[in-house]
CSV table of C-alpha atoms and ligand atoms in Angstrom, one decimal:
chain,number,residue,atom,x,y,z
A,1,UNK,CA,-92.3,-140.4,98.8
A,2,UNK,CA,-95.1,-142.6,97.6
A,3,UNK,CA,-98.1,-141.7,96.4
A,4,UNK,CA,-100.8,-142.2,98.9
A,5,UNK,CA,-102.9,-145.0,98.4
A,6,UNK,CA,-106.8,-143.6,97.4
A,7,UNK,CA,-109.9,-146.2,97.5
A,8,UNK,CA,-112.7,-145.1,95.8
A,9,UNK,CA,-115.9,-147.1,95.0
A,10,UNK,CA,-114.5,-148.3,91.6
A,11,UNK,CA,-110.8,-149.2,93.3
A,12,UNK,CA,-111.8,-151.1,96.5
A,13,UNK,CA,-109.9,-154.1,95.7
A,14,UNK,CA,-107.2,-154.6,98.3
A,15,UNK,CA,-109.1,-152.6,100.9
A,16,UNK,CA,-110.0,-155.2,103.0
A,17,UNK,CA,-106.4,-156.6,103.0
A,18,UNK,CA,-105.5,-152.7,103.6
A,19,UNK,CA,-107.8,-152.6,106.6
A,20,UNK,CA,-106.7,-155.7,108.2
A,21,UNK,CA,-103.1,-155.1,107.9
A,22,UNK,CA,-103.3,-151.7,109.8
A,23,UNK,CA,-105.0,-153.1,112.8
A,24,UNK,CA,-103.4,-155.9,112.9
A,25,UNK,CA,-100.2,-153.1,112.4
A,26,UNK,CA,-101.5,-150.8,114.8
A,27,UNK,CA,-100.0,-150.9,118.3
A,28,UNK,CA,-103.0,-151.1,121.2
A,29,UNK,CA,-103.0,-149.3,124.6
A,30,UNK,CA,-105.4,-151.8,126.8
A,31,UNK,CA,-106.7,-149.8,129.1
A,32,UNK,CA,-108.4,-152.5,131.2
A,33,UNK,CA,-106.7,-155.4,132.3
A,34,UNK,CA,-105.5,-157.6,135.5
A,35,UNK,CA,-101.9,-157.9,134.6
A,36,UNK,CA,-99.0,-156.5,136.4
A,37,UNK,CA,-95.7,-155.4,136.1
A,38,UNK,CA,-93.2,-158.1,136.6
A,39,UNK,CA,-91.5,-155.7,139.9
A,40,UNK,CA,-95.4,-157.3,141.5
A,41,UNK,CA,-93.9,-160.5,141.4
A,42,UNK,CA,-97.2,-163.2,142.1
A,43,UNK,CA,-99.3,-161.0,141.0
A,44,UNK,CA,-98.8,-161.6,137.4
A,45,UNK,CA,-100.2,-164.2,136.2
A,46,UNK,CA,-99.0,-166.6,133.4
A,47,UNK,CA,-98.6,-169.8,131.8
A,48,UNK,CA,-100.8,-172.6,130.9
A,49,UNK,CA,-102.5,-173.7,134.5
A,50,UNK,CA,-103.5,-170.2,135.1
A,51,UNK,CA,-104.7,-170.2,131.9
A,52,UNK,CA,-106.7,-172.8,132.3
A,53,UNK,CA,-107.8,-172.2,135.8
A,54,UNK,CA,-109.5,-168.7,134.6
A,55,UNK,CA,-112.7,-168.4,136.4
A,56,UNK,CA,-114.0,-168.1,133.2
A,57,UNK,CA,-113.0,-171.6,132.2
A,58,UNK,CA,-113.7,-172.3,135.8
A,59,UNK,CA,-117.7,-171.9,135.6
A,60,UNK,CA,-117.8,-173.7,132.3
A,61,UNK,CA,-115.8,-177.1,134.1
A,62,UNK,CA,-118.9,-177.2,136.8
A,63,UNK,CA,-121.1,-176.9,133.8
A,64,UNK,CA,-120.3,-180.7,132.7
A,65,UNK,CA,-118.6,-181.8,136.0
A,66,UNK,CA,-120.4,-183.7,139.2
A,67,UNK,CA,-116.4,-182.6,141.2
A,68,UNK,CA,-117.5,-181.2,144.1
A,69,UNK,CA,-116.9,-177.3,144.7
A,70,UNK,CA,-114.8,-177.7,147.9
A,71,UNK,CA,-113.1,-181.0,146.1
A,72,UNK,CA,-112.1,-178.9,143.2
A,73,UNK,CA,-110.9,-176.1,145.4
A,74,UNK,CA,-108.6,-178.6,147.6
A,75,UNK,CA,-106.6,-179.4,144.6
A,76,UNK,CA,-103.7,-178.1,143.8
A,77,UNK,CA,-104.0,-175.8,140.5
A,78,UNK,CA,-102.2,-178.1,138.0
A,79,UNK,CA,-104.8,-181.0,139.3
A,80,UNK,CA,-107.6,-178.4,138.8
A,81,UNK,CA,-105.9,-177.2,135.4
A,82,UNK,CA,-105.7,-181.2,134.2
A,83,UNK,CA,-109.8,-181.4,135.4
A,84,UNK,CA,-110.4,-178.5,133.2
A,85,UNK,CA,-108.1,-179.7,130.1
A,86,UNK,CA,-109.8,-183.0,130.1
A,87,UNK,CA,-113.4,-182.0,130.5
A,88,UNK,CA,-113.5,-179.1,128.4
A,89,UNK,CA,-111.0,-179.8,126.2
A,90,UNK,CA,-111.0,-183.8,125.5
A,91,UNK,CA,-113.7,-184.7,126.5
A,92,UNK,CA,-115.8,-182.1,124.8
A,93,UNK,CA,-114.8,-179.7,121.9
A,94,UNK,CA,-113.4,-176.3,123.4
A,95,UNK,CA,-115.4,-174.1,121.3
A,96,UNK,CA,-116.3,-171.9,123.7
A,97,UNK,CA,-114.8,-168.4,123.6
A,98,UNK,CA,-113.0,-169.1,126.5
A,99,UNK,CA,-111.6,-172.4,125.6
A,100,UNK,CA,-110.5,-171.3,122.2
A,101,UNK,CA,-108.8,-168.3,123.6
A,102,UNK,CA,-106.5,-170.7,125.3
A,103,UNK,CA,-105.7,-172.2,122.2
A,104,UNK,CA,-105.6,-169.4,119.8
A,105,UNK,CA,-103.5,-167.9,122.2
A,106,UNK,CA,-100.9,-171.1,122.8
A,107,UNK,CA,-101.6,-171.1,118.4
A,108,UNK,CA,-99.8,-167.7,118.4
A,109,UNK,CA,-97.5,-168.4,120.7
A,110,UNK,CA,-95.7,-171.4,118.4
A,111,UNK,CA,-97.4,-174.7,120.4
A,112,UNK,CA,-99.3,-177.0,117.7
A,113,UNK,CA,-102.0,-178.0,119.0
A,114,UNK,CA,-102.3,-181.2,116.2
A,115,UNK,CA,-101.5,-183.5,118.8
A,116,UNK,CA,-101.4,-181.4,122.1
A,117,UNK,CA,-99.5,-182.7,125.7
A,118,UNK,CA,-100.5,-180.5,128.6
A,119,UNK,CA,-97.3,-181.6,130.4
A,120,UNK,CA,-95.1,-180.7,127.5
A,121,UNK,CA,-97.2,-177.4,127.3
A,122,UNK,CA,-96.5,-177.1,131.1
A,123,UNK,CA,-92.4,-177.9,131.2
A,124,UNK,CA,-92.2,-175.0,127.5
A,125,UNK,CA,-93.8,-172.1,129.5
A,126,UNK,CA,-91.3,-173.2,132.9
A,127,UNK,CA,-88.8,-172.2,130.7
A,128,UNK,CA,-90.2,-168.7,130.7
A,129,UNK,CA,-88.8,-165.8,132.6
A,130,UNK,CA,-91.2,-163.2,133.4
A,131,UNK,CA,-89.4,-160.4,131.3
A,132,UNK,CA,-88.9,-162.8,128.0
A,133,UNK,CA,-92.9,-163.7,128.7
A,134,UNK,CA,-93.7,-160.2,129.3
A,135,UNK,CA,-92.3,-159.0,125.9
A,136,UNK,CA,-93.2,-162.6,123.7
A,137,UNK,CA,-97.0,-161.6,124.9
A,138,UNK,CA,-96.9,-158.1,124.4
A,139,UNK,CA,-95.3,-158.5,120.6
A,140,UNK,CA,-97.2,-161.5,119.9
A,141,UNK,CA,-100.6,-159.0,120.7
A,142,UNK,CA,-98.8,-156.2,119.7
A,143,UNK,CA,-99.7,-154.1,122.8
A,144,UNK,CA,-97.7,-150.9,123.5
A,145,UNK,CA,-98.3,-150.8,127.2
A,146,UNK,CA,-101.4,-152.1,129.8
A,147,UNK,CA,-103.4,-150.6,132.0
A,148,UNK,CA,-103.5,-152.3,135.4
A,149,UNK,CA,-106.1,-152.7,138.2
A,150,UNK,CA,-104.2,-151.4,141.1
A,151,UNK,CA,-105.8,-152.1,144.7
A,152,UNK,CA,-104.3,-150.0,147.8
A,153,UNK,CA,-105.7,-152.2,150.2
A,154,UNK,CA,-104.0,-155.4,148.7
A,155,UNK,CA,-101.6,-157.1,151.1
A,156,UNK,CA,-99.3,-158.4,148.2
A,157,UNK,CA,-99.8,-154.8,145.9
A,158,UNK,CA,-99.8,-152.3,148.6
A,159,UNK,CA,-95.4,-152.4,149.7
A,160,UNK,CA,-94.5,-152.6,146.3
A,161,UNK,CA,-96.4,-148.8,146.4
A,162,UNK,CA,-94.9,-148.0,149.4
A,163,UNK,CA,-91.3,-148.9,149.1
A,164,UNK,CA,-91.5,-146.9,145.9
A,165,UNK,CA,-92.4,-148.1,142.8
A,166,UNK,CA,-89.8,-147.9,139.6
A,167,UNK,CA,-92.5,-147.1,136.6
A,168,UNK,CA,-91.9,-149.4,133.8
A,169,UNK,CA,-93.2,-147.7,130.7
A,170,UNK,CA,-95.2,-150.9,129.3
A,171,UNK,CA,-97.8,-150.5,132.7
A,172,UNK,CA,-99.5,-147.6,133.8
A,173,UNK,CA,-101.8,-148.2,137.5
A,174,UNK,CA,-105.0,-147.3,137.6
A,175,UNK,CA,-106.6,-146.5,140.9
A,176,UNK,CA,-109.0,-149.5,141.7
A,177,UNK,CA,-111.8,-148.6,144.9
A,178,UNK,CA,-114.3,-150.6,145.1
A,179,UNK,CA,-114.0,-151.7,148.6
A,180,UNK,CA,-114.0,-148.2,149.8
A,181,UNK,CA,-117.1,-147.1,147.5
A,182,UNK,CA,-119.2,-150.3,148.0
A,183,UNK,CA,-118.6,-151.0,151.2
A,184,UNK,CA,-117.9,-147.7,153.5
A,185,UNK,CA,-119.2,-149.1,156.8
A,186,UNK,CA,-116.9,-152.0,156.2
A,187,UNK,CA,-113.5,-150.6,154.2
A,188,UNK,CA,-113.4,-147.3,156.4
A,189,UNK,CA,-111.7,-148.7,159.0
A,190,UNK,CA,-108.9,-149.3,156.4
A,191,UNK,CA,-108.7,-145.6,156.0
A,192,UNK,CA,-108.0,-145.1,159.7
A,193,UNK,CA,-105.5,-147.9,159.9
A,194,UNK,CA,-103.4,-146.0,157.3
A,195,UNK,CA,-103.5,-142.8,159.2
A,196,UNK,CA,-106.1,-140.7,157.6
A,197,UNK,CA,-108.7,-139.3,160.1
A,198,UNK,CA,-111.9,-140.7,158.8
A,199,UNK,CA,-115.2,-142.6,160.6
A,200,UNK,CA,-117.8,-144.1,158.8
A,201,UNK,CA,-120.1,-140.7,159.5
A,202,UNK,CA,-119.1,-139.2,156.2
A,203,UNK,CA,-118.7,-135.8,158.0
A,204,UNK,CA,-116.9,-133.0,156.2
A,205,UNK,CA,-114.0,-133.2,158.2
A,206,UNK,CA,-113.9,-137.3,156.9
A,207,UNK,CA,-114.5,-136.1,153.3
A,208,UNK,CA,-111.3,-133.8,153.7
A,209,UNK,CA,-110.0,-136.9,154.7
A,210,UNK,CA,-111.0,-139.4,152.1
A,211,UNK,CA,-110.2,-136.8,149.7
A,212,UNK,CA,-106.7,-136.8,150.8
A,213,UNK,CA,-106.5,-141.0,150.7
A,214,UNK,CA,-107.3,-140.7,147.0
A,215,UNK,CA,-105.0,-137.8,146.1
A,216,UNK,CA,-102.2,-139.7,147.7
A,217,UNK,CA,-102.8,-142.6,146.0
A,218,UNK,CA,-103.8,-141.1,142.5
A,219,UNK,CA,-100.2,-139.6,142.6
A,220,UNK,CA,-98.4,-142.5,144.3
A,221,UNK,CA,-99.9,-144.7,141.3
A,222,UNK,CA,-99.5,-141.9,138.9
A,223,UNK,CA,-102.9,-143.4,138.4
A,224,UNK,CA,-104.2,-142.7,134.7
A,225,UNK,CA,-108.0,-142.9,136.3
A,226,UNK,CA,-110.1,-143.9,139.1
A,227,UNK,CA,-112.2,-146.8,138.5
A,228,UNK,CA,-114.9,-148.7,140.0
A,229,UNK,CA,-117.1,-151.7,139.6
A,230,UNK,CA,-121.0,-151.0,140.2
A,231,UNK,CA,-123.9,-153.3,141.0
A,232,UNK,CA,-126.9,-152.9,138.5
A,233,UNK,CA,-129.3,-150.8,141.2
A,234,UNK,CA,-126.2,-148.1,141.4
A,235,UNK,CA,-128.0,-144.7,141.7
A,236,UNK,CA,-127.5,-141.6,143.1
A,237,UNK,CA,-130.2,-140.5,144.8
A,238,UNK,CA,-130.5,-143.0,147.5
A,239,UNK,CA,-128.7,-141.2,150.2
A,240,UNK,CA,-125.8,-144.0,150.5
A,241,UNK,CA,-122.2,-143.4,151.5
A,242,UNK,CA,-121.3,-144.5,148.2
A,243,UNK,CA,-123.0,-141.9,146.1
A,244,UNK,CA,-121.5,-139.1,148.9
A,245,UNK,CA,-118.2,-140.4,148.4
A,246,UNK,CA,-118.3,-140.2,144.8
A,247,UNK,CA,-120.0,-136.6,144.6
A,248,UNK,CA,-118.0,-135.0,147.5
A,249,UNK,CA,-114.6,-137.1,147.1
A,250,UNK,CA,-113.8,-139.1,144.4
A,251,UNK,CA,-115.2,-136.4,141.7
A,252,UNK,CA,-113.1,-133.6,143.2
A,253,UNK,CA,-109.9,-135.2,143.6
A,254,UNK,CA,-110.4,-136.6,139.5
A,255,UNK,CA,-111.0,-133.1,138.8
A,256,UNK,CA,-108.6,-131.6,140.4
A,257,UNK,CA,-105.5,-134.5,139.1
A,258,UNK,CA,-107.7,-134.2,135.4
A,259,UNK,CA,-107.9,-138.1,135.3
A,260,UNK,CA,-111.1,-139.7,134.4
A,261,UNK,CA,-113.7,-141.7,136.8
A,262,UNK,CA,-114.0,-144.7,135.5
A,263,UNK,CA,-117.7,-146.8,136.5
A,264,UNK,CA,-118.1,-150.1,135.0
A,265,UNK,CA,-121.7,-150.8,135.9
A,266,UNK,CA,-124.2,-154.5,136.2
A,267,UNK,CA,-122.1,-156.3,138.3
A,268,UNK,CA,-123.7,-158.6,140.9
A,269,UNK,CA,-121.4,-160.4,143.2
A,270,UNK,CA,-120.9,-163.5,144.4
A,271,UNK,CA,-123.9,-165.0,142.7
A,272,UNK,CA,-122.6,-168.2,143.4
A,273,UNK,CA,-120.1,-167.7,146.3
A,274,UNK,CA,-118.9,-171.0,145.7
A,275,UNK,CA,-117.3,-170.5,142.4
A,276,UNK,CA,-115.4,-167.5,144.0
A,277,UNK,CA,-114.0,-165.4,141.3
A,278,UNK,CA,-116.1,-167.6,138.4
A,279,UNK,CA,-119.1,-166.4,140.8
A,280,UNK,CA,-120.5,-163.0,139.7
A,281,UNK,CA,-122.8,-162.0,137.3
A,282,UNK,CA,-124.4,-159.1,135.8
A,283,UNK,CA,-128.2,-157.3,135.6
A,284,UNK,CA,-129.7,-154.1,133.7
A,285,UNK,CA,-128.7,-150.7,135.4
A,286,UNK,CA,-131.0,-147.8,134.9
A,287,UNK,CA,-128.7,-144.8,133.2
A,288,UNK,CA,-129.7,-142.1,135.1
A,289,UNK,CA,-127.1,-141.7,137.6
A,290,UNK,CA,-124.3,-142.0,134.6
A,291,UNK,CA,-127.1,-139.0,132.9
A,292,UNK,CA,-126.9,-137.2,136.2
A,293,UNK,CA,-123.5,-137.2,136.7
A,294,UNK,CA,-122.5,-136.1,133.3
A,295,UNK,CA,-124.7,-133.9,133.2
A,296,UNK,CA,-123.9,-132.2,136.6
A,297,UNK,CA,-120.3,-132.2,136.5
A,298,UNK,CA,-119.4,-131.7,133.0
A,299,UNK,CA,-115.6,-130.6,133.9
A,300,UNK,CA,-115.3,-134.3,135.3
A,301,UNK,CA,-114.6,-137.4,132.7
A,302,UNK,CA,-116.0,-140.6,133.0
A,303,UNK,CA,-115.2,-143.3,131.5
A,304,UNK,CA,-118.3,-146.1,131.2
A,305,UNK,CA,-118.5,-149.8,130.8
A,306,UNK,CA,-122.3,-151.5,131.0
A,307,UNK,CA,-121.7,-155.3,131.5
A,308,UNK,CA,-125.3,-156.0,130.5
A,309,UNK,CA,-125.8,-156.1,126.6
A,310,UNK,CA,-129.3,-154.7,127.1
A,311,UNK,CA,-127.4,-151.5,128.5
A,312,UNK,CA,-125.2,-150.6,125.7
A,313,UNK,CA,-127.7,-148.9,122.9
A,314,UNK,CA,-128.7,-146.9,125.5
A,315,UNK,CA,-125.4,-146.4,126.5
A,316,UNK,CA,-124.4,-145.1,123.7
A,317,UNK,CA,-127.1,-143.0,122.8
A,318,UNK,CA,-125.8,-141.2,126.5
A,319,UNK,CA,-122.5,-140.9,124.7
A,320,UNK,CA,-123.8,-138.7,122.2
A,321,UNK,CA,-125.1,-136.5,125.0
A,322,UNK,CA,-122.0,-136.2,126.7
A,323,UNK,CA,-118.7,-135.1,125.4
A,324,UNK,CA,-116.9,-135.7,129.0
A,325,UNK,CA,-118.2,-139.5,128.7
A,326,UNK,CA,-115.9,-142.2,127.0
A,327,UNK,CA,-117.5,-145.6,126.5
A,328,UNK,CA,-114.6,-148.3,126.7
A,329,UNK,CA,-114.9,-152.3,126.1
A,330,UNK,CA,-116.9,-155.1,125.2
A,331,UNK,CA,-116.6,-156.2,129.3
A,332,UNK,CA,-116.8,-159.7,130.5
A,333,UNK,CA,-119.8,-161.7,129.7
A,334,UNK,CA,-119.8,-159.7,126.8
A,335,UNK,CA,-116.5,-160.3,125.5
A,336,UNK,CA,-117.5,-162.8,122.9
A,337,UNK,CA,-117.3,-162.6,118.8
A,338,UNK,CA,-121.5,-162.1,118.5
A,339,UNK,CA,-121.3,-159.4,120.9
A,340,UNK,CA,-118.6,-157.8,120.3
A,341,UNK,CA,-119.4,-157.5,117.0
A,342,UNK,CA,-122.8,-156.0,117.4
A,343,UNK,CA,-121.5,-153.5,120.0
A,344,UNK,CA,-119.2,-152.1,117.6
A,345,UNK,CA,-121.1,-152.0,114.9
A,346,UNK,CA,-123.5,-149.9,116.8
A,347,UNK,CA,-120.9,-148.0,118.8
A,348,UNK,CA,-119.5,-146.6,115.3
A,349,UNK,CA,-123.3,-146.8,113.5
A,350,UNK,CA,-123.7,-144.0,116.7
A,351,UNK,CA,-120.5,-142.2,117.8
A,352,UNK,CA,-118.3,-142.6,115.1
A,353,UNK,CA,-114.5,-143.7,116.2
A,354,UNK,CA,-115.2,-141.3,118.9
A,355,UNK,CA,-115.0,-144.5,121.7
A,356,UNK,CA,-112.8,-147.2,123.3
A,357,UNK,CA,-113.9,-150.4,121.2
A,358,UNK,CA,-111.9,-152.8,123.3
A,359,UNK,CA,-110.3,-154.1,126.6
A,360,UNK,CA,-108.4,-157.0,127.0
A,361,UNK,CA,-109.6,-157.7,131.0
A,362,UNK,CA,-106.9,-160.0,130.6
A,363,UNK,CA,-106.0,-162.2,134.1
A,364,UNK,CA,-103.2,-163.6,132.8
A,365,UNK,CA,-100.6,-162.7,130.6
A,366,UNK,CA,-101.1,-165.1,128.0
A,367,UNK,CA,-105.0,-164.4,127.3
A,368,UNK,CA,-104.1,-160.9,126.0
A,369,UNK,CA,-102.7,-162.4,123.2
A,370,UNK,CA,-105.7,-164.5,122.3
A,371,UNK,CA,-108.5,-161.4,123.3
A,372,UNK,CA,-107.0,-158.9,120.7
A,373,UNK,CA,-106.4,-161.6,118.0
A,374,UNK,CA,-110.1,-162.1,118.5
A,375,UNK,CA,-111.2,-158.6,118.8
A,376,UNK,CA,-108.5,-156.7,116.1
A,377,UNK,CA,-110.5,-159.9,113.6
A,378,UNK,CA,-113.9,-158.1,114.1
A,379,UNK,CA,-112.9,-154.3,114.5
A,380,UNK,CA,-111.3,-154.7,110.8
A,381,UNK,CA,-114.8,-156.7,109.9
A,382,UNK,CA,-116.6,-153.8,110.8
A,383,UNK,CA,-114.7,-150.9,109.6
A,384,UNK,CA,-114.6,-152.9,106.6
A,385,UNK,CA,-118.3,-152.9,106.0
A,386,UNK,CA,-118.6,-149.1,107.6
A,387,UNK,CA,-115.7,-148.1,105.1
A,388,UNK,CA,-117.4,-149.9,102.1
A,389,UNK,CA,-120.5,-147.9,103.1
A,390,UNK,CA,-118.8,-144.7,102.5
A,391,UNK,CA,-117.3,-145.8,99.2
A,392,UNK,CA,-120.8,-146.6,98.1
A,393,UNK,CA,-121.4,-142.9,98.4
A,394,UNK,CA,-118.9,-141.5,96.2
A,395,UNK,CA,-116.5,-140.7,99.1
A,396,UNK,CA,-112.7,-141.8,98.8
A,397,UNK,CA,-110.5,-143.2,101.6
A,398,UNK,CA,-107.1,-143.1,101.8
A,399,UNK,CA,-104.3,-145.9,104.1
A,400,UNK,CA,-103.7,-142.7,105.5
A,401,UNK,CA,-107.2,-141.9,106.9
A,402,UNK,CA,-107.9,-145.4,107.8
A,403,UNK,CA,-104.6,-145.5,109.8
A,404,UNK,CA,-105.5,-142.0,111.4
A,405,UNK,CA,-108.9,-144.2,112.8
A,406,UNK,CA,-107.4,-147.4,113.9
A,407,UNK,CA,-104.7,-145.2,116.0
A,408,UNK,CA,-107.6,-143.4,117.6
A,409,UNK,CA,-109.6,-146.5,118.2
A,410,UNK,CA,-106.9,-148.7,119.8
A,411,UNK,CA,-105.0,-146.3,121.9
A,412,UNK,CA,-105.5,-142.3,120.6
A,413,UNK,CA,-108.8,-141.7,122.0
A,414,UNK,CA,-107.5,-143.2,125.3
A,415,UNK,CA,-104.8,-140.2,125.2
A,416,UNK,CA,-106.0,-137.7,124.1
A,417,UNK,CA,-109.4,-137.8,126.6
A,418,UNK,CA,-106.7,-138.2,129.5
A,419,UNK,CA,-105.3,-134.9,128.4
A,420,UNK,CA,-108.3,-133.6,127.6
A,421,UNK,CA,-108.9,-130.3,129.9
A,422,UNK,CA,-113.2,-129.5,129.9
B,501,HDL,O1,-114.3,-156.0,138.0
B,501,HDL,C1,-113.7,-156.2,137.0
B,501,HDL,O2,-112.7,-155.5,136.7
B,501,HDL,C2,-114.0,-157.4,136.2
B,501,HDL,O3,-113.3,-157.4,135.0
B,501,HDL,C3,-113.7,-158.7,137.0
B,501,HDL,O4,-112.3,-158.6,137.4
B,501,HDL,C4,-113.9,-160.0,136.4
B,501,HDL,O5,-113.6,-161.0,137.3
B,501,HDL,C5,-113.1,-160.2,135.1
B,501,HDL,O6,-112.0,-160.6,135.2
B,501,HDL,N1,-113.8,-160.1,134.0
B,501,HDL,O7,-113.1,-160.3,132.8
B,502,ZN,ZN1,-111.7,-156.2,134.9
């Protein structure tokens, strides 16, 4: 048995190395993503022209091109993937986040990119299967399972539920309602179609009712939590069917299956309904109703996400209020190296390792690769600075202690707050 490996403020040679190793070493648990099991067949997305087709990559195309939004659309996505290539790619350098995720992800996955050709990009991922994909992504990122975004009402999701679904240990469902939530009037109808006794008066009889839609879902899915995506004026005092539903349904039934409620809060929709899924945006939510409903149902867990960067010191400093709230993610427009960075930096300055640092929100099976490359490069930056801190005072660190951190932050504190009983 070796001796353990101690760094004090004299020996700190070979701690960074030390610290980059484990998390690159450490398997992650993403807890937020858009992937799919393979048994969902469409639904997961890979290869190079989805890559390039992200919305994300999407937006940034109309940012230099005059194509016309229903011109664009009418192509057929490996024309819209070789618009994209060439704009953003040729004829401008792809240092965007976005862009260079597509190549730091085709990097790691053995393409040189010194002299790059799209169509022999195209005809190497063809030769793909989805299960040999599946597992060259999920080593190449070294992630030990994904959390998916699992929609009831979905045309293409919702038999693969019903005829029985065969878990496959490397994705775990999540239950996804924002249609039901953020649209009552105009989902409920949904409900009724699906046999559950429910009219868009949110009587108690229809609570009984929603509550039993959710229950059989959360345990159809085996869903881990119960997430939603919320507009910046979310509150909770306005009366509306959504804050009802969430108080009188969705909170009991989380309870009573102990999974989390997961809000991820400043989305505005269809900004720009043209761009379709590149359309949204974000704005800066008041944190009152995630105050109120920590505060008022402290056997609940929530799980929070802010999507404005205005939100998150604030955000955190709600975190430290609340032991039965788990912040999670650098989300969206914030997943970027300056912002990431500065979250987490402050997340830990605040709360310790007690959070979630990172999501993938990965659409397609290739970008997870590229998003924890990017991410795992800054989390080490910072514990390496936060560690050296510590040294500074005196204090020692051991591998073992910094290993015993790194699991927490890329998969343990996930865990253990889902079998956390308050
Ligand atoms: O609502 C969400 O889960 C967001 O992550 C959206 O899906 C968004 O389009 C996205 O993919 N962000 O990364
Ligand atoms: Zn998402």
């Amino acid at each position: 048995m070796s001796e353990p490996v101690v760094y004090t403020r004299e020996t700190a040679v070979g701690l960074r190395n030390a610290i980059k190793q484990i998390v690159e070493r450490t398997p992650v648990t993403d807890i937020h993503t858009h992937l799919y099991a393979p048994v969902f067949g469409p639904l997961l997305l890979r290869g190079i022209d989805e890559m390039l087709t992200y919305h994300y990559l999407v937006a940034e195309y109309f940012r230099y091109a005059d194509t016309s939004y229903e011109t664009f659309w009418a192509w057929p996505k490996t024309q819209q993937a070789d618009a994209i290539w060439k704009t953003l790619f040729l004829d401008n350098s792809p240092i965007s986040e976005a862009c260079r995720g597509v190549l730091t992800a085709l990097n790691l996955l053995g393409f040189d990119l010194a002299s790059p050709d799209l169509a022999q990009i195209r005809r190497e991922f063809a030769r793909l299967d989805v299960e040999e994909h599946v597992k060259l992504v999920f080593d190449a990122a070294n992630i030990k399972s994904a959390v998916m975004t699992n929609d009831p009402f979905d045309d293409v999701e919702c038999p693969v539920w019903k005829a029985g679904y065969t878990p496959d240990s490397r994705f775990h469902a999540v239950l996804r309602i924002d249609p039901l939530l953020n649209d009552w009037e105009g989902n409920c109808h949904r409900l009724q179609d699906a046999g559950y006794n429910v009219y868009q008066r949110l009587t108690s009889r229809c609570i009984v009712e929603v509550r039993r839609f959710l229950d059989d879902w959360v345990k159809r899915m085996n869903a881990l939590y119960m997430a939603v995506s919320l507009p910046p004026d979310f509150v909770m005092d306005d009366g509306s069917a959504r804050a009802c539903l969430i108080e009188e349904a969705v909170l009991p039934v989380a309870q009573a299956n102990n999974i989390p409620f997961a809000m991820m809060i400043g989305v505005t929709r269809n900004v720009n309904p043209a761009l379709k899924l590149a359309g949204d945006s974000l704005g800066t939510a008041s944190l009152a109703p995630l105050e109120y409903l920590c505060a008022t149902y402290p056997k609940n867990k929530f799980m929070v996400t802010y999507l404005a960067r205005e939100n998150q010191h604030a955000a955190a400093v709600t975190a430290r209020k609340f032991r039965n709230l788990l912040l999670f993610g650098c989300w969206w427009f914030l997943n970027n190296p300056s912002l990431i960075e500065e979250m987490t930096r402050m997340r830990i300055e605040l709360l310790g390792t007690s959070i979630i640092p990172q999501h993938s929100d990965a659409r397609v099976l290739d970008q997870a690769v590229y998003k924890w490359a990017h991410s795992r490069e800054i989390i080490s930056r910072v514990l390496r600075h936060k560690y050296a801190d510590l040294l500074e005072t005196g204090w020692t660190i051991t591998e073992d202690a910094i290993r015993r951190d790194v699991e927490k932050l890329l998969g343990g504190n996930f865990w253990s707050f889902l079998q956390r009983e308050l």
